[in-house]
mmCIF file of C-alpha atoms and ligand atoms in Angstrom:
data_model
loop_
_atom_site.group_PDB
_atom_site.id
_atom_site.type_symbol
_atom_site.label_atom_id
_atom_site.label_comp_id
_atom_site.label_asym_id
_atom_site.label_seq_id
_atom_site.Cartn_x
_atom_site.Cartn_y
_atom_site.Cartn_z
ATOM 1 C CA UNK A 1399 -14.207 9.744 -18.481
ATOM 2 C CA UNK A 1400 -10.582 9.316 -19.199
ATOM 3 C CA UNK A 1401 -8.970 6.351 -18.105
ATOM 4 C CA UNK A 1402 -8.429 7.440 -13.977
ATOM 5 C CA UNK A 1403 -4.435 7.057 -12.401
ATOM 6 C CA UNK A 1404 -3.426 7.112 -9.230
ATOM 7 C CA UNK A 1405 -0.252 6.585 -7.004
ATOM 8 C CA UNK A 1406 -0.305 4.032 -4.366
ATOM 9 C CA UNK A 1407 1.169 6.519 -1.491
ATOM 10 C CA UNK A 1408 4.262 6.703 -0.407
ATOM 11 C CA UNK A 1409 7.342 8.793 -1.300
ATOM 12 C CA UNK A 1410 10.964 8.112 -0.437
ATOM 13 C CA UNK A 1411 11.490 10.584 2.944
ATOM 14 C CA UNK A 1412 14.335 13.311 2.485
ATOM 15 C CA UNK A 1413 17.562 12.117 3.937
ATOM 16 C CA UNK A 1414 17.524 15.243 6.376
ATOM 17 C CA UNK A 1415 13.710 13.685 7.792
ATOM 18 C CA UNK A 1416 15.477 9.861 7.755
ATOM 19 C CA UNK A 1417 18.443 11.893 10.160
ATOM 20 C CA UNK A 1418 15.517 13.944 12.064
ATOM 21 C CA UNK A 1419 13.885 10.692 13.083
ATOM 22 C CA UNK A 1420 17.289 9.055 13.759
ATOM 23 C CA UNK A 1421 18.023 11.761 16.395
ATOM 24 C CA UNK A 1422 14.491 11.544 17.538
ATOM 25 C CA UNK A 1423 14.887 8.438 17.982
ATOM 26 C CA UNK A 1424 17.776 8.902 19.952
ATOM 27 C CA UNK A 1425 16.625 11.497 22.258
ATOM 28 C CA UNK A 1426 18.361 14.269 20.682
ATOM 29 C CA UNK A 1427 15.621 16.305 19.712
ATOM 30 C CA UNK A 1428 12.037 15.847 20.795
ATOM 31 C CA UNK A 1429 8.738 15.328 18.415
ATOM 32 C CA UNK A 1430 8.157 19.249 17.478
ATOM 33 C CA UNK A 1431 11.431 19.184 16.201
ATOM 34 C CA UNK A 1432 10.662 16.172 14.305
ATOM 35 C CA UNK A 1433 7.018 17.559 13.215
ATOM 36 C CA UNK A 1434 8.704 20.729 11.502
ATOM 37 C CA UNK A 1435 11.211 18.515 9.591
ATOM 38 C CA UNK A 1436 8.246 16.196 8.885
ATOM 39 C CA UNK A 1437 5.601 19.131 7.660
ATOM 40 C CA UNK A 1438 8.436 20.400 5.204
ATOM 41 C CA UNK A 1439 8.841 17.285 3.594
ATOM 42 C CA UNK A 1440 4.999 16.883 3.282
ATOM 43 C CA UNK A 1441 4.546 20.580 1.671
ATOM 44 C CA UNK A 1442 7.668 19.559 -0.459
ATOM 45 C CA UNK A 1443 5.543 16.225 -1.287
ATOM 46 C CA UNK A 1444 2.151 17.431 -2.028
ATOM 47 C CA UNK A 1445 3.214 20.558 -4.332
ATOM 48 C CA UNK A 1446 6.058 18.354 -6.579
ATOM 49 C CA UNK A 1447 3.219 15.642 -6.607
ATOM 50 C CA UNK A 1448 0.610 18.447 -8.165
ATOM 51 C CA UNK A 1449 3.237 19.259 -9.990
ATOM 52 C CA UNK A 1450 3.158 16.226 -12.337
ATOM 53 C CA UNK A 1451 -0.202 16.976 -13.408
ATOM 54 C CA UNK A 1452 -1.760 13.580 -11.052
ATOM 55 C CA UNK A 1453 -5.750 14.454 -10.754
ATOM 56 C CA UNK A 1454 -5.188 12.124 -7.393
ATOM 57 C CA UNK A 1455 -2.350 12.732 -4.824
ATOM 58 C CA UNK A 1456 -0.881 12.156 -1.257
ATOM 59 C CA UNK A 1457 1.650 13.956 1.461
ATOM 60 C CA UNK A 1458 3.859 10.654 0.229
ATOM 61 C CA UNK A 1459 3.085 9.628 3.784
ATOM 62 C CA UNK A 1460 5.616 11.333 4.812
ATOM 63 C CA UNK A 1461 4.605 11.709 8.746
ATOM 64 C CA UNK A 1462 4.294 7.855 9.357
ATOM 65 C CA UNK A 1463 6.703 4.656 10.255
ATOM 66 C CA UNK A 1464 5.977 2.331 7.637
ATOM 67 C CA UNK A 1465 2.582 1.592 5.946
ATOM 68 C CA UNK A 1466 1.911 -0.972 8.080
ATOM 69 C CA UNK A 1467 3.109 0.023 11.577
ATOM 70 C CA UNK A 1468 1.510 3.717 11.405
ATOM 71 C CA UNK A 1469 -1.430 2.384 13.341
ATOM 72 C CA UNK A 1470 1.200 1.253 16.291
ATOM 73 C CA UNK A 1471 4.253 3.186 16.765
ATOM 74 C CA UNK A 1472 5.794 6.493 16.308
ATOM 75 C CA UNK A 1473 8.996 5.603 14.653
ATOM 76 C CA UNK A 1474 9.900 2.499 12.591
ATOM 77 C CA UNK A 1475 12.382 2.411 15.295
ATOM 78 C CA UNK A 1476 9.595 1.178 17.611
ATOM 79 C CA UNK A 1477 9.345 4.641 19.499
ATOM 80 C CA UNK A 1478 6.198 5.336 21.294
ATOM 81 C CA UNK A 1479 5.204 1.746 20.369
ATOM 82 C CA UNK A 1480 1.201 1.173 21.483
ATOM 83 C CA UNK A 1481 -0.005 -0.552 24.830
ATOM 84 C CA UNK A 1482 0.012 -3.952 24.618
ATOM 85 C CA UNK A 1483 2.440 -4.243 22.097
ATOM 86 C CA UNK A 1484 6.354 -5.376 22.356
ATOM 87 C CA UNK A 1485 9.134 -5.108 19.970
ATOM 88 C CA UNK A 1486 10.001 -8.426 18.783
ATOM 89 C CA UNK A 1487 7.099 -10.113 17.208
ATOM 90 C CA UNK A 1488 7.212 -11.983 13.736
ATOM 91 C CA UNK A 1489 8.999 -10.958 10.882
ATOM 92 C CA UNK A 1490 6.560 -9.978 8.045
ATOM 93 C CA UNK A 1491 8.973 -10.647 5.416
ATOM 94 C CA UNK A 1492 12.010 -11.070 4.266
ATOM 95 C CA UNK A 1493 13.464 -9.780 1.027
ATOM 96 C CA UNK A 1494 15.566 -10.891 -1.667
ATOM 97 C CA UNK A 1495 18.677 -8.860 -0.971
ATOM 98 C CA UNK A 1496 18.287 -10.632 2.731
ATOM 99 C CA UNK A 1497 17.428 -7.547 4.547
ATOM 100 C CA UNK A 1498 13.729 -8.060 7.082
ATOM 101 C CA UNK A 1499 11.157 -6.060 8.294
ATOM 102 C CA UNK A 1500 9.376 -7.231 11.395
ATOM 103 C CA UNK A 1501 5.986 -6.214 13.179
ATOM 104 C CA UNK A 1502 5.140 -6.123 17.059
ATOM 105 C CA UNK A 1503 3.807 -8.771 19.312
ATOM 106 C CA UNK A 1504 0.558 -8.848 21.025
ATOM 107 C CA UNK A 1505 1.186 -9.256 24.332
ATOM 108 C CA UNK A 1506 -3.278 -9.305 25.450
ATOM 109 C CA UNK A 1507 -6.044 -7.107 24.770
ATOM 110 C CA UNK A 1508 -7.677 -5.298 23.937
ATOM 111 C CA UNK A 1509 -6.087 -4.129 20.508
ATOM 112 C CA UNK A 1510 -6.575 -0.404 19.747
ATOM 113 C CA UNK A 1511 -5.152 1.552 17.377
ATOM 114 C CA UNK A 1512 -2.630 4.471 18.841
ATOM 115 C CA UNK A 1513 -3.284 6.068 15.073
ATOM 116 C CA UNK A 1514 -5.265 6.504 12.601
ATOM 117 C CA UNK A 1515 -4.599 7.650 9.200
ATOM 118 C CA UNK A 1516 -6.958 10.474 9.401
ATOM 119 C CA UNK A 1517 -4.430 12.237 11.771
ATOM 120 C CA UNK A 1518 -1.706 12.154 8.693
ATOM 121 C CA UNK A 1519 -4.801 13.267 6.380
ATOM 122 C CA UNK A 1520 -6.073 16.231 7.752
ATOM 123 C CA UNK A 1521 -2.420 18.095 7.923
ATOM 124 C CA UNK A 1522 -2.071 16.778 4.029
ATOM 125 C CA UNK A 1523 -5.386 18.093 3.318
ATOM 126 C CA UNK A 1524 -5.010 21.856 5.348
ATOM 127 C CA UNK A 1525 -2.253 22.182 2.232
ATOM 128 C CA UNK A 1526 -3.355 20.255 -0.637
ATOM 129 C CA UNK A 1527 -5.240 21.752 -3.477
ATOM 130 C CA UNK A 1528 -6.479 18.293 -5.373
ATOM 131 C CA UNK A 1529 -8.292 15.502 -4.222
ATOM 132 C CA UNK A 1530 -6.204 13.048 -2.153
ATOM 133 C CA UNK A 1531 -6.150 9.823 -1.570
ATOM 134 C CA UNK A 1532 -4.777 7.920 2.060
ATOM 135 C CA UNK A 1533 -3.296 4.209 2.021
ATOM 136 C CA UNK A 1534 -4.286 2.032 5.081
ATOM 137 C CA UNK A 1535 -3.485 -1.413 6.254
ATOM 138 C CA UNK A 1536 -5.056 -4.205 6.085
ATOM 139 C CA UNK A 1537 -6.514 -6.291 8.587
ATOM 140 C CA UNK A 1538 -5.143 -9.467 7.281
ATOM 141 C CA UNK A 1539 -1.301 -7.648 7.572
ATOM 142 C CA UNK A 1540 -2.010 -6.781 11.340
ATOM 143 C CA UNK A 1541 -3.773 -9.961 12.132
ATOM 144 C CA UNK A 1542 0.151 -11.092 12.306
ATOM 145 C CA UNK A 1543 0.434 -9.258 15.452
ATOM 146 C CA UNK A 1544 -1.310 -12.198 17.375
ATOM 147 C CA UNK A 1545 0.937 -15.609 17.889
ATOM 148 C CA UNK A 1546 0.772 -17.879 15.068
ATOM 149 C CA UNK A 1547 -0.108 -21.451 17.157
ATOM 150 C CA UNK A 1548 -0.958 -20.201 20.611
ATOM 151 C CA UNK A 1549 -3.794 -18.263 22.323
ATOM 152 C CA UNK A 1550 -3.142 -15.176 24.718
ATOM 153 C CA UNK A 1551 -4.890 -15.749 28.027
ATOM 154 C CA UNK A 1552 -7.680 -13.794 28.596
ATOM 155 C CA UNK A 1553 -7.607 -12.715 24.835
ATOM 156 C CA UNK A 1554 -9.124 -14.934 22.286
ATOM 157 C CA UNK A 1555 -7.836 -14.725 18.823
ATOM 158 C CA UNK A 1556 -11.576 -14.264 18.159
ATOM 159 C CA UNK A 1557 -11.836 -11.140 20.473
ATOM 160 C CA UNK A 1558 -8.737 -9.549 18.943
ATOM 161 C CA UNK A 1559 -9.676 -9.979 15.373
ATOM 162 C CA UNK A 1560 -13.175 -8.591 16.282
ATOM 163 C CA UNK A 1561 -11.431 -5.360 17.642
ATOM 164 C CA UNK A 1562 -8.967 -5.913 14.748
ATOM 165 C CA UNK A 1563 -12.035 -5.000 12.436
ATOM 166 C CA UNK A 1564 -13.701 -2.779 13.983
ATOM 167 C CA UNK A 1565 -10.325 -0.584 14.335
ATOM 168 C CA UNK A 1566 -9.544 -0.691 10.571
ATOM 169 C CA UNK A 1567 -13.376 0.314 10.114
ATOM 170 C CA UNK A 1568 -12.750 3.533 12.241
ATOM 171 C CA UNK A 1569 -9.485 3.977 10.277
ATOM 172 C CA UNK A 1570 -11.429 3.912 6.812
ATOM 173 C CA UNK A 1571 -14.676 5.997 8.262
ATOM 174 C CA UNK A 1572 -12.610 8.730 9.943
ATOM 175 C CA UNK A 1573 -10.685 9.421 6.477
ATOM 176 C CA UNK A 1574 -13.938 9.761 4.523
ATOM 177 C CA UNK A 1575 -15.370 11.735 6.938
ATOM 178 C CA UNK A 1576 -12.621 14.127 6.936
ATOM 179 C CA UNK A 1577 -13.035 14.163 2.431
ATOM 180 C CA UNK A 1578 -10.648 10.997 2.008
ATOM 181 C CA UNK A 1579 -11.090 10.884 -2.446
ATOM 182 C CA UNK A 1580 -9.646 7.622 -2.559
ATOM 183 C CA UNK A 1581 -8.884 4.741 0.302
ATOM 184 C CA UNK A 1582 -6.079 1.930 -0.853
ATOM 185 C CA UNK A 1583 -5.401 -0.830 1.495
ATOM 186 C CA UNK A 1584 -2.470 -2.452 1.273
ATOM 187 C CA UNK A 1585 -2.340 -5.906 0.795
ATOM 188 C CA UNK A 1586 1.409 -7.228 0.202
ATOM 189 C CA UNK A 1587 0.892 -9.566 2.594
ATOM 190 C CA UNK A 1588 -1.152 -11.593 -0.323
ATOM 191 C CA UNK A 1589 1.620 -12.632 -2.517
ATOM 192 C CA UNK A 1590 3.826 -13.726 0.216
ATOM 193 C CA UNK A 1591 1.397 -15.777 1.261
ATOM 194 C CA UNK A 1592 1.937 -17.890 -1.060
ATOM 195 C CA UNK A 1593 5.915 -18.444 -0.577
ATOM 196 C CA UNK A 1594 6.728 -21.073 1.529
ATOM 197 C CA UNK A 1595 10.038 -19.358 3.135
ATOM 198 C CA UNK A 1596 11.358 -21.335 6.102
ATOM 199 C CA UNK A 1597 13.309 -18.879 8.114
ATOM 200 C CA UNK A 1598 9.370 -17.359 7.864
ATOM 201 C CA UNK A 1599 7.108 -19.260 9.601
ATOM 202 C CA UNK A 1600 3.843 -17.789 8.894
ATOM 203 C CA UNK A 1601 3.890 -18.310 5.052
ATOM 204 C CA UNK A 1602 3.787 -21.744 3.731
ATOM 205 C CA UNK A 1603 0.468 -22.017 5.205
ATOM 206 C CA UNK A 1604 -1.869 -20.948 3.133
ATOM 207 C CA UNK A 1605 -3.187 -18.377 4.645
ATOM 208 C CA UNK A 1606 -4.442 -16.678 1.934
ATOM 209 C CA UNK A 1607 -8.045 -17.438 1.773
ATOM 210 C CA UNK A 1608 -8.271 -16.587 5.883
ATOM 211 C CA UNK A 1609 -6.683 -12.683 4.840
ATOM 212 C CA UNK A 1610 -9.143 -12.786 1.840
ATOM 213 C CA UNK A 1611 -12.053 -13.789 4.141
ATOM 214 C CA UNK A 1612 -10.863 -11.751 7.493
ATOM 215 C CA UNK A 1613 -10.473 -8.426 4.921
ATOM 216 C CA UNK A 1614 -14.178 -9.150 3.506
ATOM 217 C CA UNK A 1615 -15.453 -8.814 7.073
ATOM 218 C CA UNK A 1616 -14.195 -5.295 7.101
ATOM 219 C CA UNK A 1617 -15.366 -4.392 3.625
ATOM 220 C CA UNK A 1618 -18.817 -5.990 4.445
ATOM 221 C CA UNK A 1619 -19.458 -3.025 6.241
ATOM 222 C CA UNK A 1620 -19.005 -0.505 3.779
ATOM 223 C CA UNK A 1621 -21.730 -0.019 1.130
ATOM 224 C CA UNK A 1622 -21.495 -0.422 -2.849
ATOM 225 C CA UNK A 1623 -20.662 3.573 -3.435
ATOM 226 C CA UNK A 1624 -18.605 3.564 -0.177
ATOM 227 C CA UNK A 1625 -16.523 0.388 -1.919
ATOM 228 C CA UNK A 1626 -16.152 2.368 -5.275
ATOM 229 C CA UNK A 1627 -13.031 4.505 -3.493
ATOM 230 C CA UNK A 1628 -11.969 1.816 -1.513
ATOM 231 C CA UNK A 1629 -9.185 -0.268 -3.156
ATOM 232 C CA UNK A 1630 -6.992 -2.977 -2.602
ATOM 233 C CA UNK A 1631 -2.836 -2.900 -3.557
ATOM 234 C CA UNK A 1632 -1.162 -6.175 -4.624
ATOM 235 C CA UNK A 1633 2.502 -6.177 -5.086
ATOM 236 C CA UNK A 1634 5.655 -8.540 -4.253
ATOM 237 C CA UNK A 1635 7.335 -5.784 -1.646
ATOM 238 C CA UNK A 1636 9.905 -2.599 -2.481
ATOM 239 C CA UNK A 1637 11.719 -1.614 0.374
ATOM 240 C CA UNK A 1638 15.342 -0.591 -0.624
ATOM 241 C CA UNK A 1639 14.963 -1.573 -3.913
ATOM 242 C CA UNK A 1640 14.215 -5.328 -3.547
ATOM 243 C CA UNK A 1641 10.777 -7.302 -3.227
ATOM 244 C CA UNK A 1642 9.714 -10.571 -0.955
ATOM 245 C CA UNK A 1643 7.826 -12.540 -3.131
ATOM 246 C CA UNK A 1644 8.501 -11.276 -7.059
ATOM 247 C CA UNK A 1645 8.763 -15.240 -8.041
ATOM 248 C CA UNK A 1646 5.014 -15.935 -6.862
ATOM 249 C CA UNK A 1647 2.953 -16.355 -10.155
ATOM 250 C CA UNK A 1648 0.057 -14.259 -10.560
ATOM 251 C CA UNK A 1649 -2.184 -17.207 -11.281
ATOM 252 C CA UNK A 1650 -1.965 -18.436 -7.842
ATOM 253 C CA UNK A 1651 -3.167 -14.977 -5.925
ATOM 254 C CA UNK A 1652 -5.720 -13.141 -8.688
ATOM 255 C CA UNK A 1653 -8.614 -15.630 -8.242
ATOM 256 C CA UNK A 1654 -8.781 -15.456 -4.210
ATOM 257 C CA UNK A 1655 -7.454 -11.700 -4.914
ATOM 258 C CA UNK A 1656 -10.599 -10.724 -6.020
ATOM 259 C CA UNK A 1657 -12.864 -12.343 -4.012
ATOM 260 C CA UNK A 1658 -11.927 -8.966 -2.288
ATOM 261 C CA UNK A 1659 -15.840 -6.850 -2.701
ATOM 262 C CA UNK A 1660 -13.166 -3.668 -3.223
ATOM 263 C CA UNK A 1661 -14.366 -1.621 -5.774
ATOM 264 C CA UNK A 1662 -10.602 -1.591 -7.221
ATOM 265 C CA UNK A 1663 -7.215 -2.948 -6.963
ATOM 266 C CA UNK A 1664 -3.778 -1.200 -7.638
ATOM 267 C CA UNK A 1665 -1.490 -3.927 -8.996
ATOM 268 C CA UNK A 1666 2.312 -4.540 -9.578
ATOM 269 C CA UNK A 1667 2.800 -5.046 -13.360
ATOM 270 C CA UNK A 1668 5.590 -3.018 -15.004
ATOM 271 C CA UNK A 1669 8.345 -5.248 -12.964
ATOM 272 C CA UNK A 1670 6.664 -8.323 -14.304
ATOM 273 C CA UNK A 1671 8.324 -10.497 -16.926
ATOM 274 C CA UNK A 1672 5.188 -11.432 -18.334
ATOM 275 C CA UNK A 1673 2.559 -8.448 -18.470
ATOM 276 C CA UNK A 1674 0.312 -9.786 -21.496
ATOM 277 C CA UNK A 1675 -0.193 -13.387 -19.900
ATOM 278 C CA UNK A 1676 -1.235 -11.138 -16.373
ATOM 279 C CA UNK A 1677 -3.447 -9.088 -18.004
ATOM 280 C CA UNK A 1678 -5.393 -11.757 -19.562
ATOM 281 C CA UNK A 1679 -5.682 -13.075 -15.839
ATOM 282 C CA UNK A 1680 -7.046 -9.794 -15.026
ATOM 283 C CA UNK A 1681 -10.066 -10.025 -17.085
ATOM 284 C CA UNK A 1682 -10.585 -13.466 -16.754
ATOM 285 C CA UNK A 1683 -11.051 -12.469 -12.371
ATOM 286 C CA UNK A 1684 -12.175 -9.112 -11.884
ATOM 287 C CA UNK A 1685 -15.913 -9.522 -11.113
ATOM 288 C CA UNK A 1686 -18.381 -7.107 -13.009
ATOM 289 C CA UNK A 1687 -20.468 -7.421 -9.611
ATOM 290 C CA UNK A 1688 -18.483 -7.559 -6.342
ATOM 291 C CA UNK A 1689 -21.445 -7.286 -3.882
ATOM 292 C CA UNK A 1690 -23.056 -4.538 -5.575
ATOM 293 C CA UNK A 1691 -19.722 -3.089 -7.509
ATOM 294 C CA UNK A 1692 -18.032 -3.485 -10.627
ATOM 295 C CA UNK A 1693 -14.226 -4.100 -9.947
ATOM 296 C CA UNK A 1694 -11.600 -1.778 -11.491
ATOM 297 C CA UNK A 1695 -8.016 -2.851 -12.225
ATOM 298 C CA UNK A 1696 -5.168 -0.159 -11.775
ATOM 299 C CA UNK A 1697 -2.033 -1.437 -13.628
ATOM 300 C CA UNK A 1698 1.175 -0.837 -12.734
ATOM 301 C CA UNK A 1699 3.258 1.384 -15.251
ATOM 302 C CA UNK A 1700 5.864 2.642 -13.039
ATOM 303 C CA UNK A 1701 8.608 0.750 -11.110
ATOM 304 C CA UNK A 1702 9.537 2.799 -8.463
ATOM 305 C CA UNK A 1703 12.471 0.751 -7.411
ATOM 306 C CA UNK A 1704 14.301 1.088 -10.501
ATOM 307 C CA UNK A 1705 15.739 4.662 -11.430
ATOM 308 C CA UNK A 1706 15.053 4.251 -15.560
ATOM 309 C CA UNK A 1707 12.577 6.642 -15.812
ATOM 310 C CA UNK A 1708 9.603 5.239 -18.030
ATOM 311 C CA UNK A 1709 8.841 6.923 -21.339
ATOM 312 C CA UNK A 1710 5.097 8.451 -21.389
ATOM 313 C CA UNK A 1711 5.119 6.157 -24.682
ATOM 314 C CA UNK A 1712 5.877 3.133 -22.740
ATOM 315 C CA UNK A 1713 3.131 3.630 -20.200
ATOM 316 C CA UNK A 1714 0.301 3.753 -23.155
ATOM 317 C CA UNK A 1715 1.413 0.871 -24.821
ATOM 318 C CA UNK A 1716 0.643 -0.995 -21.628
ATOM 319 C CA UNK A 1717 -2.164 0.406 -21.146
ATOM 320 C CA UNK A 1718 -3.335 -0.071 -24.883
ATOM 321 C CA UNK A 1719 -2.634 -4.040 -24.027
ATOM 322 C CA UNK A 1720 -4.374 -4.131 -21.053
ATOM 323 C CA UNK A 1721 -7.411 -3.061 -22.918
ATOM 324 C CA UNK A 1722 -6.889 -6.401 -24.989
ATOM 325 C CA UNK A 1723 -8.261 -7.648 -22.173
ATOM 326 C CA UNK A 1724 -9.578 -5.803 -19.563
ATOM 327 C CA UNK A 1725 -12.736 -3.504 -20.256
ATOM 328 C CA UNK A 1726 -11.486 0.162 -21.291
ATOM 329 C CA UNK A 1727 -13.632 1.775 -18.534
ATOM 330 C CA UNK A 1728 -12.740 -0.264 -15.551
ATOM 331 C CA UNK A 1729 -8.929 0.031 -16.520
ATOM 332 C CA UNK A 1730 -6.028 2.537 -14.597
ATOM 333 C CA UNK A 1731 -2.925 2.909 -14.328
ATOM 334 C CA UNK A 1732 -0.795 3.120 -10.940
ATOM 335 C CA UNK A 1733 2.664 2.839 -9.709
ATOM 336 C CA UNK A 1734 3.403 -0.956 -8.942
ATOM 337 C CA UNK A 1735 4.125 0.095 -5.340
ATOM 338 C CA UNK A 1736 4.618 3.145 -2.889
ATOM 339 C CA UNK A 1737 7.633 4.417 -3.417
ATOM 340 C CA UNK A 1738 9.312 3.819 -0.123
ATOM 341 C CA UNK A 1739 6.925 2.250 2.206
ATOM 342 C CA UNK A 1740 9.421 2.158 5.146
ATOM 343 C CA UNK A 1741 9.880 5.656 6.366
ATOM 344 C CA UNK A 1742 13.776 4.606 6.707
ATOM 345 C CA UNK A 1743 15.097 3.671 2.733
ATOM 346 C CA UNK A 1744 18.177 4.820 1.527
ATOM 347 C CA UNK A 1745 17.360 3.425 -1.898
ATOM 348 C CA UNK A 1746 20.377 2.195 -3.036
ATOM 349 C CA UNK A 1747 19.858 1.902 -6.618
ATOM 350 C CA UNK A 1748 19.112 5.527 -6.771
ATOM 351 C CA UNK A 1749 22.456 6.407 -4.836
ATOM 352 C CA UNK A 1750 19.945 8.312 -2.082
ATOM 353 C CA UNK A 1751 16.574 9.090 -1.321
ATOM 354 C CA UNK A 1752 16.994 12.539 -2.688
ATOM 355 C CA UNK A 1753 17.570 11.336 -5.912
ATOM 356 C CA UNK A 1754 15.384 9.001 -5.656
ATOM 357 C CA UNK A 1755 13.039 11.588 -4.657
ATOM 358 C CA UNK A 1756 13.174 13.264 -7.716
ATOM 359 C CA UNK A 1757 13.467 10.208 -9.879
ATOM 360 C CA UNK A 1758 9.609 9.600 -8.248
ATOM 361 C CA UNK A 1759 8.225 12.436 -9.582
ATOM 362 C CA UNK A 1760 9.551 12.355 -12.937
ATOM 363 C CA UNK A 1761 7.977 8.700 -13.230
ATOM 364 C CA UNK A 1762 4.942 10.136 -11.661
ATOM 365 C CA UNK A 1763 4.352 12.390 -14.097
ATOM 366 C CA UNK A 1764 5.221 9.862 -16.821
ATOM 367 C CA UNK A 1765 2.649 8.092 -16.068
ATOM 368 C CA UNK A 1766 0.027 10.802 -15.832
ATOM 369 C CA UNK A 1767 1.053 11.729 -19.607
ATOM 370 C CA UNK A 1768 1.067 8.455 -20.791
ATOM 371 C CA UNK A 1769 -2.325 7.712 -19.033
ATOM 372 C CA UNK A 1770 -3.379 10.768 -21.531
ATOM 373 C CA UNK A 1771 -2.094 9.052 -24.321
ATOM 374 C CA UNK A 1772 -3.855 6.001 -24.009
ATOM 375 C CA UNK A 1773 -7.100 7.678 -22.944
ATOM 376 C CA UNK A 1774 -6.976 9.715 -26.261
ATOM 377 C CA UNK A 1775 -6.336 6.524 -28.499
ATOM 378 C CA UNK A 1776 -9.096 4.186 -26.867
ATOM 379 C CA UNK A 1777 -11.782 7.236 -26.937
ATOM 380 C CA UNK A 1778 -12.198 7.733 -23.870
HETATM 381 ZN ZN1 ZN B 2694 3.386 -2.269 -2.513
#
């Protein structure tokens, strides 16, 4: 089998969608409107994705708010937000150019999803004609939702992580159901767990192992095949072009990282200074059994917040020094993040999201030749 590539989700949304949810926002056209801008972009999405040749693809999630508000709003805007929710709850990080993204607040229970991936699925799938995969979040991301210190009356942090879990189980069952190939969840929340930013107070505080061990309760409940298409993405942010936590070193998150039973993780390298040194790390963690599954390790090849377009050249030579060190047939390649994971991004290294747009899909497909290329050389 050749070596399998995949992206990790999300495209940069057309600056006529960013303006449709801006008015939508506003009031100045209601949610059909919206929903016709939105299933253009997606068609637009899924045929320039097939385009590139990708055996695996997505609508570039372009129907939801963010990857990890989808579940609780309409609009990153906070439109439609879901009961028991209010506006201003913690940031969930801070970037290096200074700009923030922040989640909801619980206010008490009980937590429910308002949606589930599976809704954004089935439209992608009524149009695709290759097997897609769906990103979700991850419980430890949304576990931020609750106070840090204090406990809501009447609703134990207990009872709201147990509904917490049982939620992201219905999100990952309802998109297999409906023929879900692959299921990433998203997991940036790892590697700023291990900055200790002060204008951020839930990092610094090692949190890590809790996420590792509160996302093992959910994939406890999926079996060893079920785990095979159910990944895990590690990366230091890209929202407008910047990251949150690109000066954490690898060494500190791959060990707890994997204590993940995922049957495979999609993981930041091209941006990194040191790929060779990372790779090694790779090898050294990945576990051959991971509750009943050997561990694959998607590299990152792409850099989807810079506009240099990667050479098909360049992606197999990473790929042929991965193999140094990581076993041939439980190595891919990926993008080392979504491409805009915030539905609003007006990319400014690109100049806009259209250009960034199509930027995407030439590194997309760069990295599906390349993939080639390295599959041919290492035989397999
Ligand atoms: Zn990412």
């Amino acid at each position: 089998m050749p070596i399998p590539t995949e992206p990790v989700g999300s495209l940069p949304r057309p600056a006529k969608l960013q303006a449709a949810i801006a008015d939508f926002d506003a009031g100045r056209i209601t949610f059909d409107d919206l929903a016709r801008v939105q299933d253009a972009a997606c068609l637009d999405s899924i045929r320039r994705m097939e385009s590139t040749g990708s055996p695996v693809n997505s609508d570039g999630e372009q129907r939801i708010s963010s990857f990890a508000t989808y579940p609780l709003a309409d609009t990153l805007a906070g439109t439609g937000l879901a009961e028991n929710l209010a506006g201003d709850g913690q940031f969930f990080a801070i970037f290096e150019d200074g700009h923030h993204r922040q989640l909801p607040r619980l206010t008490g229970g009980p937590f429910r999803y308002k949606h589930y991936a599976v809704e954004f699925f089935e439209k992608a799938k009524a149009i695709g004609t290759t097997p897609l995969k769906q990103a979700v979040i991850a419980p430890s991301m949304l576990a931020l939702l609750y106070p840090l210190d204090s406990e809501l009356p009447g609703y134990s942090r207990e009872a709201f992580l147990s509904d917490l879990i049982d939620e992201a189980e219905k999100d990952i069952r309802k998109l297999f159901a409906a023929g879900a190939a692959r299921i990433s969840i998203d997991f940036t929340e790892g590697r700023l767990a291990l900055r200790n930013d002060p204008r951020n107070p839930w990092t610094g505080r090692n949190m890590l192992k809790s996420f590792v061990a509160l996302n093992n309760r959910l994939l406890d409940r999926f079996s060893p095949e079920e785990r095979k298409n159910i990944g895990i993405h590690t990366c230091p942010g890209g929202d407008c072009d910047s990251t949150h936590s690109a000066d954490v070193d690898y060494a500190d998150l791959l060990p707890s990282m994997f204590e993940m039973n995922a049957g495979y993780f999609l993981i930041q390298l091209a941006s990194e200074k040191d790929k060779e040194r990372v790779y090694r790390l790779i090898g050294e963690h990945m576990r051959q059994d991971a509750n009943g599954v050997a561990q694959v390790a998607f590299i990152g090849v792409i850099n989807p917040l810079d506009p240099r377009v990667e050479t098909p050249e360049e992606v197999r030579d990473d790929l042929l020094l991965a193999a140094k060190y990581i076993p041939k047939e439980r190595l891919g390649s990926t993008d080392d993040c979504g491409f805009s994971p915030f539905s609003i991004d007006v990319k400014p290294k690109h100049g806009s999201p259209d250009v960034a747009r199509d930027i995407a899909f030439e590194k997309i497909k760069a990295r599906v030749e390349g993939t080639k290329l390295a599959s041919q050389q290492l035989g397999v």
